[in-house]
Coordinates of C-alpha atoms in Angstrom, one line a residue:
X1 CA -4.0 42.1 -15.5
X2 CA -2.9 42.4 -12.0
X3 CA -3.3 39.6 -9.3
X4 CA -6.0 41.5 -7.6
X5 CA -8.0 42.3 -10.8
X6 CA -7.9 38.2 -11.3
X7 CA -9.3 37.8 -7.7
X8 CA -11.9 40.3 -8.2
X9 CA -13.1 38.8 -11.3
X10 CA -12.9 35.2 -9.9
X11 CA -15.3 36.2 -6.9
X12 CA -17.5 37.8 -9.6
X13 CA -17.8 35.0 -11.4
X14 CA -18.4 32.6 -8.3
X15 CA -20.9 34.9 -6.9
X16 CA -22.9 35.0 -10.3
X17 CA -24.3 31.5 -9.4
X18 CA -24.3 31.2 -5.6
X19 CA -26.4 28.0 -5.4
X20 CA -24.0 26.2 -8.0
X21 CA -20.7 27.4 -6.1
X22 CA -22.2 26.5 -3.1
X23 CA -22.7 23.1 -4.0
X24 CA -19.4 22.6 -5.7
X25 CA -17.7 23.9 -2.4
X26 CA -19.8 21.4 -0.6
X27 CA -18.5 18.3 -2.5
X28 CA -14.9 19.8 -1.5
X29 CA -15.9 20.2 2.2
X30 CA -17.1 16.8 2.4
X31 CA -14.0 15.3 0.9
X32 CA -11.5 17.7 3.1
X33 CA -13.6 17.0 6.5
X34 CA -13.7 13.4 5.6
X35 CA -10.0 13.2 5.0
X36 CA -9.0 14.9 8.3
X37 CA -11.6 13.3 10.4
X38 CA -10.8 9.8 9.3
X39 CA -7.2 10.2 9.9
X40 CA -8.2 11.5 13.5
X41 CA -10.1 8.5 14.4
X42 CA -7.4 6.3 13.3
X43 CA -4.7 8.4 15.0
X44 CA -7.1 8.3 18.0
X45 CA -7.8 4.8 17.9
X46 CA -3.9 4.2 17.6
X47 CA -3.6 6.4 20.8
X48 CA -5.8 4.7 22.7
X49 CA -4.2 1.3 22.3
X50 CA -1.1 2.5 23.0
X51 CA -2.0 4.2 26.1
X52 CA -3.5 0.7 27.4
X53 CA -0.2 -1.0 26.3
X54 CA 1.9 1.5 28.1
X55 CA -0.3 1.2 30.9
X56 CA 0.6 -2.6 31.4
X57 CA 4.3 -1.4 31.5
X58 CA 6.8 -1.3 29.0
X59 CA 9.6 -2.9 31.0
X60 CA 7.3 -6.2 31.5
X61 CA 7.6 -9.6 29.9
X62 CA 4.6 -11.9 30.4
X63 CA 5.1 -15.6 30.4
X64 CA 2.0 -17.7 29.7
X65 CA 1.5 -21.3 29.1
X66 CA 0.8 -22.2 25.4
X67 CA -0.8 -25.6 26.0
X68 CA -2.0 -27.8 28.8
X69 CA -0.1 -29.2 31.7
X70 CA 1.6 -27.9 34.7
X71 CA 4.1 -25.5 32.7
X72 CA 4.5 -22.5 35.1
X73 CA 5.4 -24.0 38.5
X74 CA 6.9 -22.3 41.6
X75 CA 10.4 -23.8 40.7
X76 CA 10.1 -22.2 37.2
X77 CA 9.3 -18.7 39.0
X78 CA 12.2 -19.0 41.1
X79 CA 14.5 -19.9 38.7
X80 CA 13.6 -17.0 36.7
X81 CA 14.8 -14.6 39.6
X82 CA 18.4 -15.9 39.4
X83 CA 20.9 -12.9 39.8
X84 CA 23.4 -15.1 37.8
X85 CA 21.4 -16.4 34.9
X86 CA 19.1 -13.4 34.7
X87 CA 21.0 -10.5 35.9
X88 CA 18.6 -7.8 34.0
X89 CA 15.3 -9.4 35.5
X90 CA 14.4 -6.9 38.3
X91 CA 11.3 -8.9 39.7
X92 CA 9.3 -11.9 38.9
X93 CA 5.7 -12.0 40.0
X94 CA 3.5 -15.1 39.5
X95 CA 0.2 -14.5 38.7
X96 CA -3.3 -16.7 39.2
X97 CA -6.4 -15.0 38.4
X98 CA -10.1 -16.1 38.6
X99 CA -13.6 -14.2 38.2
X100 CA -15.1 -13.8 41.6
X101 CA -18.1 -11.8 42.9
X102 CA -17.4 -9.1 45.7
X103 CA -20.1 -8.3 48.2
X104 CA -20.3 -5.5 50.8
X105 CA -23.4 -4.8 52.8
X106 CA -25.5 -6.6 50.3
X107 CA -24.3 -4.7 47.2
X108 CA -22.5 -7.7 44.7
X109 CA -20.1 -6.7 41.9
X110 CA -18.6 -9.3 39.8
X111 CA -14.9 -8.7 38.7
X112 CA -13.2 -10.4 35.7
X113 CA -9.8 -10.4 37.2
X114 CA -9.4 -11.2 40.9
X115 CA -5.5 -11.4 40.7
X116 CA -3.1 -13.2 43.4
X117 CA 0.5 -12.3 43.1
X118 CA 3.5 -10.8 45.1
X119 CA 4.0 -7.0 46.0
X120 CA 6.3 -6.7 43.0
X121 CA 3.2 -7.1 40.7
X122 CA 2.0 -3.4 41.6
X123 CA 5.5 -2.1 40.0
X124 CA 5.9 -4.6 37.1
X125 CA 2.3 -3.8 35.9
X126 CA 2.3 -0.2 36.4
X127 CA -0.6 -0.4 38.9
X128 CA 0.1 2.2 41.6
X129 CA -1.9 2.1 44.9
X130 CA -3.5 5.7 45.2
X131 CA -5.0 5.4 48.8
X132 CA -3.9 3.1 51.6
X133 CA -1.3 0.6 50.8
X134 CA -0.3 -2.4 49.1
X135 CA 0.1 -5.9 50.6
X136 CA 3.5 -6.9 52.0
X137 CA 5.5 -10.1 51.4
X138 CA 4.8 -10.8 55.0
X139 CA 1.1 -10.7 53.9
X140 CA 2.0 -13.3 51.3
X141 CA 4.1 -15.6 53.7
X142 CA 1.0 -15.7 56.1
X143 CA -1.6 -15.9 53.5
X144 CA -3.4 -12.9 55.0
X145 CA -6.7 -12.2 53.3
X146 CA -6.3 -8.5 52.4
X147 CA -6.9 -7.0 48.8
X148 CA -6.4 -3.8 47.0
X149 CA -9.3 -2.9 44.6
X150 CA -9.6 -1.1 41.3
X151 CA -11.5 2.3 41.0
X152 CA -14.3 0.9 39.4
X153 CA -14.6 -1.7 42.1
X154 CA -14.5 1.0 44.8
X155 CA -17.1 3.2 42.9
X156 CA -19.5 0.4 42.6
X157 CA -19.2 -1.3 46.2
X158 CA -18.5 2.0 48.3
X159 CA -20.2 4.9 46.8
X160 CA -19.5 8.0 48.8
X161 CA -17.6 5.8 51.4
X162 CA -14.1 5.4 52.0
X163 CA -13.0 1.7 51.1
X164 CA -9.9 1.5 53.2
X165 CA -10.4 -0.7 56.4
X166 CA -13.8 -2.2 55.2
X167 CA -14.4 -6.1 55.1
X168 CA -16.0 -7.4 51.8
X169 CA -16.5 -11.4 51.0
X170 CA -15.0 -12.9 47.7
X171 CA -17.1 -15.7 46.9
X172 CA -18.0 -16.5 50.4
X173 CA -14.4 -15.6 51.8
X174 CA -13.9 -12.4 54.0
X175 CA -11.1 -9.9 52.7
X176 CA -10.2 -6.7 54.3
X177 CA -9.7 -3.7 51.9
X178 CA -6.1 -2.2 52.3
X179 CA -5.8 -0.1 49.3
X180 CA -7.6 1.3 46.2
X181 CA -5.4 1.5 43.0
X182 CA -4.9 4.8 41.0
X183 CA -7.2 5.4 38.0
X184 CA -6.1 3.7 34.7
X185 CA -7.0 4.5 31.3
X186 CA -9.0 1.9 29.3
X187 CA -9.0 1.8 25.3
X188 CA -12.2 1.0 23.5
X189 CA -12.6 -2.7 22.8
X190 CA -10.6 -3.6 26.1
X191 CA -11.8 -4.9 29.5
X192 CA -12.2 -2.1 32.0
X193 CA -8.7 -1.6 33.5
X194 CA -10.1 -0.5 36.8
X195 CA -12.4 -3.5 37.2
X196 CA -9.9 -5.8 39.3
X197 CA -8.7 -6.5 42.7
X198 CA -5.3 -7.8 43.6
X199 CA -4.5 -9.9 46.8
X200 CA -1.6 -11.9 48.0
X201 CA -0.9 -15.0 46.1
X202 CA -1.3 -17.5 48.9
X203 CA -4.7 -16.0 49.7
X204 CA -6.3 -16.2 46.4
X205 CA -4.8 -19.8 46.1
X206 CA -6.4 -20.8 49.4
X207 CA -9.9 -19.3 48.5
X208 CA -10.4 -19.3 44.8
X209 CA -8.1 -21.3 42.7
X210 CA -6.4 -23.9 44.5
X211 CA -2.5 -24.8 44.5
X212 CA -1.9 -25.7 40.7
X213 CA 0.0 -24.0 38.1
X214 CA 0.3 -20.1 37.6
X215 CA -1.7 -18.5 35.1
X216 CA 1.2 -16.4 34.1
X217 CA 4.3 -14.9 35.4
X218 CA 5.3 -11.2 34.9
X219 CA 9.0 -10.6 34.8
X220 CA 10.3 -7.0 35.1
X221 CA 13.4 -5.8 33.3
X222 CA 15.8 -3.7 35.3
X223 CA 15.3 -0.9 32.5
X224 CA 13.6 -0.2 29.4
X225 CA 16.7 -0.7 27.5
X226 CA 17.4 -4.1 29.3
X227 CA 14.0 -5.7 28.0
X228 CA 15.4 -7.8 25.2
X229 CA 18.3 -8.9 27.1
X230 CA 15.8 -9.8 29.8
X231 CA 13.6 -11.8 27.3
X232 CA 16.7 -13.5 26.4
X233 CA 17.9 -14.5 29.7
X234 CA 14.2 -15.7 30.4
X235 CA 14.1 -17.9 27.5
X236 CA 17.2 -19.5 28.2
X237 CA 16.0 -20.4 31.6
X238 CA 12.6 -21.4 30.7
X239 CA 14.3 -23.9 27.8
X240 CA 16.4 -25.6 30.8
X241 CA 13.3 -25.8 33.0
X242 CA 10.4 -26.6 31.0
X243 CA 10.5 -29.9 29.0
X244 CA 8.8 -30.0 25.5
X245 CA 7.0 -33.0 24.7
X246 CA 8.7 -35.5 22.3
X247 CA 5.7 -35.2 19.7
X248 CA 5.3 -31.3 20.1
X249 CA 6.7 -28.7 17.4
X250 CA 6.1 -25.7 19.4
X251 CA 7.1 -24.4 22.9
X252 CA 4.7 -25.0 25.7
X253 CA 5.1 -21.4 26.9
X254 CA 5.2 -17.9 25.0
X255 CA 6.6 -14.7 26.1
X256 CA 4.6 -11.5 25.4
X257 CA 7.1 -8.4 25.1
X258 CA 5.2 -5.4 25.9
X259 CA 7.6 -3.1 24.0
X260 CA 7.2 -5.2 20.9
X261 CA 3.8 -5.2 21.0
X262 CA 3.7 -1.4 21.3
X263 CA 6.1 -1.2 17.9
X264 CA 3.7 -3.9 16.3
X265 CA 0.9 -1.8 17.3
X266 CA 2.3 1.2 16.0
X267 CA 3.0 0.3 12.6
X268 CA -0.3 -1.5 12.3
X269 CA -2.2 1.7 13.2
X270 CA 0.0 3.7 10.7
X271 CA -1.0 1.4 7.9
X272 CA -4.8 1.5 9.3
X273 CA -4.9 5.3 9.3
X274 CA -3.1 5.6 5.7
X275 CA -6.0 3.4 4.6
X276 CA -8.5 5.6 5.8
X277 CA -7.1 8.6 4.6
X278 CA -6.6 7.2 1.3
X279 CA -10.1 5.9 1.1
X280 CA -11.7 9.4 2.3
X281 CA -9.3 10.9 -0.7
X282 CA -11.7 9.4 -3.1
X283 CA -14.3 12.0 -1.9
X284 CA -11.9 14.8 -2.7
X285 CA -11.4 13.3 -6.3
X286 CA -15.4 13.2 -6.7
X287 CA -15.3 16.8 -5.3
X288 CA -12.9 17.6 -8.1
X289 CA -15.1 16.3 -11.1
X290 CA -17.8 18.1 -9.7
X291 CA -15.6 21.2 -10.3
X292 CA -14.9 20.2 -13.9
X293 CA -18.6 19.8 -14.8
X294 CA -19.6 23.2 -13.0
X295 CA -16.6 25.1 -14.7
X296 CA -17.8 23.7 -18.0
X297 CA -21.2 25.0 -17.5
X298 CA -19.9 28.2 -16.4
X299 CA -17.8 28.6 -19.5
X300 CA -20.8 27.8 -21.6
X301 CA -22.9 30.3 -20.2
X302 CA -20.2 33.0 -20.3
X303 CA -19.1 32.3 -23.9
X304 CA -20.3 35.8 -25.1
X305 CA -18.5 37.4 -22.1
X306 CA -15.3 35.7 -23.2
X307 CA -15.8 36.4 -26.8
X308 CA -16.1 40.3 -26.0
X309 CA -13.0 40.2 -23.6
X310 CA -10.9 38.3 -26.5
X311 CA -12.3 41.0 -28.9
X312 CA -11.2 43.6 -26.8
X313 CA -7.6 42.5 -26.5
X314 CA -7.6 40.0 -23.7
X315 CA -5.0 37.5 -24.3
X316 CA -5.0 33.8 -24.1
X317 CA -3.3 34.0 -20.7
X318 CA -5.7 36.1 -19.0
X319 CA -8.7 33.8 -19.8
X320 CA -6.8 30.7 -18.8
X321 CA -5.8 32.6 -15.4
X322 CA -9.4 33.7 -14.6
X323 CA -11.1 30.3 -14.8
X324 CA -8.3 28.7 -13.3
X325 CA -8.5 31.2 -10.4
X326 CA -12.5 30.6 -10.0
X327 CA -11.8 27.1 -9.8
X328 CA -8.8 27.1 -7.4
X329 CA -10.9 29.5 -5.3
X330 CA -14.0 27.3 -5.1
X331 CA -11.5 24.5 -4.0
X332 CA -9.8 26.7 -1.4
X333 CA -12.9 28.1 0.1
X334 CA -14.6 24.6 0.2
X335 CA -11.1 23.2 1.8
X336 CA -11.3 25.8 4.5
X337 CA -14.9 25.1 5.4
X338 CA -13.9 21.3 5.6
X339 CA -10.9 22.0 7.9
X340 CA -13.5 24.1 10.1
X341 CA -16.0 21.1 9.9
X342 CA -13.4 18.5 11.0
X343 CA -12.2 20.5 14.0
X344 CA -15.7 20.8 15.1
X345 CA -16.2 17.0 14.6
X346 CA -13.2 16.0 16.5
X347 CA -14.8 17.2 19.8
X348 CA -17.2 14.4 19.6
X349 CA -16.5 10.9 20.0
X350 CA -16.9 8.5 16.6
X351 CA -17.6 4.9 16.9
X352 CA -16.3 4.8 20.4
X353 CA -13.2 6.8 19.5
X354 CA -12.1 10.4 20.5
X355 CA -10.5 11.6 17.3
X356 CA -7.0 13.2 17.6
X357 CA -6.4 15.8 14.8
X358 CA -3.1 15.3 12.7
X359 CA -1.8 18.8 11.8
X360 CA 0.1 17.4 8.6
X361 CA -3.5 15.9 7.6
X362 CA -5.0 19.4 7.7
X363 CA -2.2 20.9 5.4
X364 CA -2.3 17.8 3.2
X365 CA -6.0 18.2 2.7
X366 CA -5.6 21.6 1.8
X367 CA -2.9 21.2 -0.7
X368 CA -4.6 18.4 -2.5
X369 CA -8.0 20.6 -2.5
X370 CA -6.0 23.4 -4.2
X371 CA -4.2 20.9 -6.4
X372 CA -7.6 19.5 -7.6
X373 CA -8.8 22.7 -8.2
X374 CA -5.9 23.5 -10.5
X375 CA -5.9 20.1 -12.3
X376 CA -9.7 19.6 -12.9
X377 CA -10.2 23.2 -13.6
X378 CA -7.6 23.1 -16.2
X379 CA -9.9 21.4 -18.7
X380 CA -12.8 24.1 -18.9
X381 CA -10.3 27.0 -18.4
X382 CA -8.1 25.9 -21.5
X383 CA -11.5 25.3 -23.4
X384 CA -12.5 28.8 -22.6
X385 CA -8.8 30.3 -23.5
X386 CA -9.0 28.5 -26.9
X387 CA -12.3 29.9 -28.0
X388 CA -12.2 32.0 -31.1
X389 CA -13.6 35.7 -30.5
X390 CA -15.8 35.5 -33.5
X391 CA -17.0 32.3 -32.3
X392 CA -17.7 33.3 -28.8
X393 CA -19.6 36.4 -30.1
X394 CA -21.9 34.7 -32.1
X395 CA -22.9 32.1 -29.4
X396 CA -26.5 31.8 -28.6

């Protein structure tokens, strides 16, 4: 029997009971679509987090105090910008921050991050100014009350109005808007990256935070390849400048490396995506069990047909091939419909994440669905092939 004849008989067998075949394909469809979509959700979630980490700047180190006390002081910040001890440090930006309410012509907007820093902070934190200008070193020296706002702040306070040049009050203090930051992407589960304002360090200290220790210090390496070297140099300087209490077993500061954070996140995301795919794969196995049940029923119903074909000289191999072809075709059709359903579903947001289809997951899901058809279809196919013609013909 030729390949096309096998396919013709397989199509006829599937079409003999359309409802049963449709339900079998539905099980495979759900399994394949679940595998592709869950892997896509895991990949999309990882992409969002990676975008947010990269938006912070992959050349940056963030030094934060790990306990109470004045750890990050101006002398410490100045020491980190030493061209001899830290040749791979391009810039050092002390940071103070506070929550604040911004007001313009009776409209209030509360921001979680009202940041005070140096002009170098814009480059180190990957926060370019879209319209207007950033403030200058002279603004920091003079303590001028100027501010650069994020896109969300601009939309809330100045709908349809150009913000640059306008005056706003920040917790009662008057500031002039000199620029608006470019739009930044925000990952699900994080604060809005565009809901912030950045002003000269001295102006924020005068009006909001006072002149205590810094909240953090953002250190920018000279290049992405020098981040590890810059971290070693920063660690050496901090160990010399920051005294560890005699009764303490931990450092009073911690250094966050954006590149290491991105690498760790990528490893975690890969594990999470694999787990999601494995869980979804269980539904494919359930679909395979459904194929076995359906094909066993089909063999039982077509026992007399099998007996007639064997009595006319059909060898065991032909009977085996026919039923394997039917099982595989059911899996392949269900898998194809599952891929189509997954591609449609990927255009929608799922649990706050926009799925990102992984092409390899499509190929894998289809291959697994075909393998399931062959594996789970082999039991009923072998049963049909082993039937004796005389017993099959006598079956009622």
